PDB file of C-alpha atoms in Angstrom:
ATOM      1  CA  MET A   1      -1.781 -10.377  22.736  1.00 59.00           C
ATOM      2  CA  LEU A   2      -4.582 -11.841  20.665  1.00 65.00           C
ATOM      3  CA  PRO A   3      -5.964 -15.232  21.550  1.00 84.00           C
ATOM      4  CA  ASP A   4      -4.374 -17.940  19.400  1.00 89.00           C
ATOM      5  CA  HIS A   5      -7.390 -18.527  17.148  1.00 88.00           C
ATOM      6  CA  PHE A   6      -7.632 -14.799  16.399  1.00 91.00           C
ATOM      7  CA  ALA A   7      -3.924 -14.673  15.616  1.00 89.00           C
ATOM      8  CA  GLN A   8      -4.303 -17.640  13.246  1.00 93.00           C
ATOM      9  CA  LEU A   9      -7.313 -16.034  11.594  1.00 94.00           C
ATOM     10  CA  ASN A  10      -5.386 -12.780  11.221  1.00 94.00           C
ATOM     11  CA  GLU A  11      -2.466 -14.647   9.627  1.00 95.00           C
ATOM     12  CA  ALA A  12      -4.799 -16.409   7.206  1.00 96.00           C
ATOM     13  CA  ILE A  13      -6.429 -13.117   6.232  1.00 97.00           C
ATOM     14  CA  GLU A  14      -3.058 -11.420   5.725  1.00 97.00           C
ATOM     15  CA  SER A  15      -1.856 -14.359   3.628  1.00 97.00           C
ATOM     16  CA  GLN A  16      -4.969 -14.234   1.453  1.00 98.00           C
ATOM     17  CA  CYS A  17      -4.599 -10.469   1.043  1.00 98.00           C
ATOM     18  CA  ASP A  18      -0.976 -10.935  -0.015  1.00 98.00           C
ATOM     19  CA  LYS A  19      -2.046 -13.505  -2.621  1.00 98.00           C
ATOM     20  CA  GLU A  20      -4.794 -11.232  -3.943  1.00 98.00           C
ATOM     21  CA  LEU A  21      -2.382  -8.305  -4.139  1.00 98.00           C
ATOM     22  CA  GLN A  22       0.132 -10.438  -6.027  1.00 98.00           C
ATOM     23  CA  ASN A  23      -2.592 -11.553  -8.466  1.00 98.00           C
ATOM     24  CA  ALA A  24      -3.710  -7.953  -8.946  1.00 98.00           C
ATOM     25  CA  ARG A  25      -0.137  -6.957  -9.790  1.00 98.00           C
ATOM     26  CA  ILE A  26       0.142  -9.819 -12.290  1.00 98.00           C
ATOM     27  CA  TYR A  27      -3.123  -8.816 -13.992  1.00 98.00           C
ATOM     28  CA  ARG A  28      -2.105  -5.143 -13.995  1.00 98.00           C
ATOM     29  CA  ASN A  29       1.181  -6.035 -15.697  1.00 98.00           C
ATOM     30  CA  ARG A  30      -0.663  -8.135 -18.280  1.00 98.00           C
ATOM     31  CA  ILE A  31      -3.007  -5.241 -19.025  1.00 98.00           C
ATOM     32  CA  ILE A  32      -0.083  -2.828 -19.347  1.00 98.00           C
ATOM     33  CA  GLU A  33       1.659  -5.194 -21.779  1.00 97.00           C
ATOM     34  CA  ALA A  34      -1.534  -5.730 -23.800  1.00 97.00           C
ATOM     35  CA  ASN A  35      -2.033  -1.967 -24.041  1.00 96.00           C
ATOM     36  CA  ARG A  36       1.581  -1.496 -25.121  1.00 96.00           C
ATOM     37  CA  LEU A  37       1.152  -4.080 -27.878  1.00 96.00           C
ATOM     38  CA  LEU A  38      -2.113  -2.494 -28.976  1.00 94.00           C
ATOM     39  CA  VAL A  39      -0.525   0.953 -29.216  1.00 94.00           C
ATOM     40  CA  GLU A  40       2.408  -0.536 -31.134  1.00 94.00           C
ATOM     41  CA  ARG A  41       0.060  -2.234 -33.613  1.00 92.00           C
ATOM     42  CA  GLU A  42      -2.043   0.903 -34.017  1.00 92.00           C
ATOM     43  CA  HIS A  43       1.121   2.883 -34.710  1.00 91.00           C
ATOM     44  CA  LYS A  44       2.253   0.385 -37.359  1.00 89.00           C
ATOM     45  CA  PHE A  45      -1.238   0.407 -38.886  1.00 88.00           C
ATOM     46  CA  SER A  46      -1.239   4.217 -38.991  1.00 91.00           C
ATOM     47  CA  LEU A  47       2.193   4.266 -40.608  1.00 88.00           C
ATOM     48  CA  GLN A  48       1.072   1.753 -43.223  1.00 88.00           C
ATOM     49  CA  ASN A  49      -2.056   3.797 -43.948  1.00 90.00           C
ATOM     50  CA  ALA A  50       0.062   6.935 -44.323  1.00 89.00           C
ATOM     51  CA  LYS A  51       2.435   5.139 -46.701  1.00 89.00           C
ATOM     52  CA  ASN A  52      -0.488   3.836 -48.772  1.00 90.00           C
ATOM     53  CA  LEU A  53      -2.085   7.269 -48.911  1.00 88.00           C
ATOM     54  CA  LEU A  54       1.186   8.846 -50.003  1.00 89.00           C
ATOM     55  CA  LYS A  55       1.681   6.132 -52.617  1.00 89.00           C
ATOM     56  CA  ASN A  56      -1.851   6.703 -53.954  1.00 89.00           C
ATOM     57  CA  LEU A  57      -1.248  10.434 -54.135  1.00 88.00           C
ATOM     58  CA  MET A  58       1.997   9.899 -56.022  1.00 90.00           C
ATOM     59  CA  ASP A  59       0.375   7.574 -58.609  1.00 82.00           C
TER      60      ASP A  59
END
């Protein structure tokens, strides 16, 4: 068994690691969502450009 102060230190370290892991997951999810939105916007922009090009060709 670890001496009490080492056990407390270990608990504090584990708690901090859990918090950091939770924050990393939150940031990862934000990045994933931002990338999804970016891809969606790029797709819409590409579709609009294609429509404009087709319209210009038809004129």
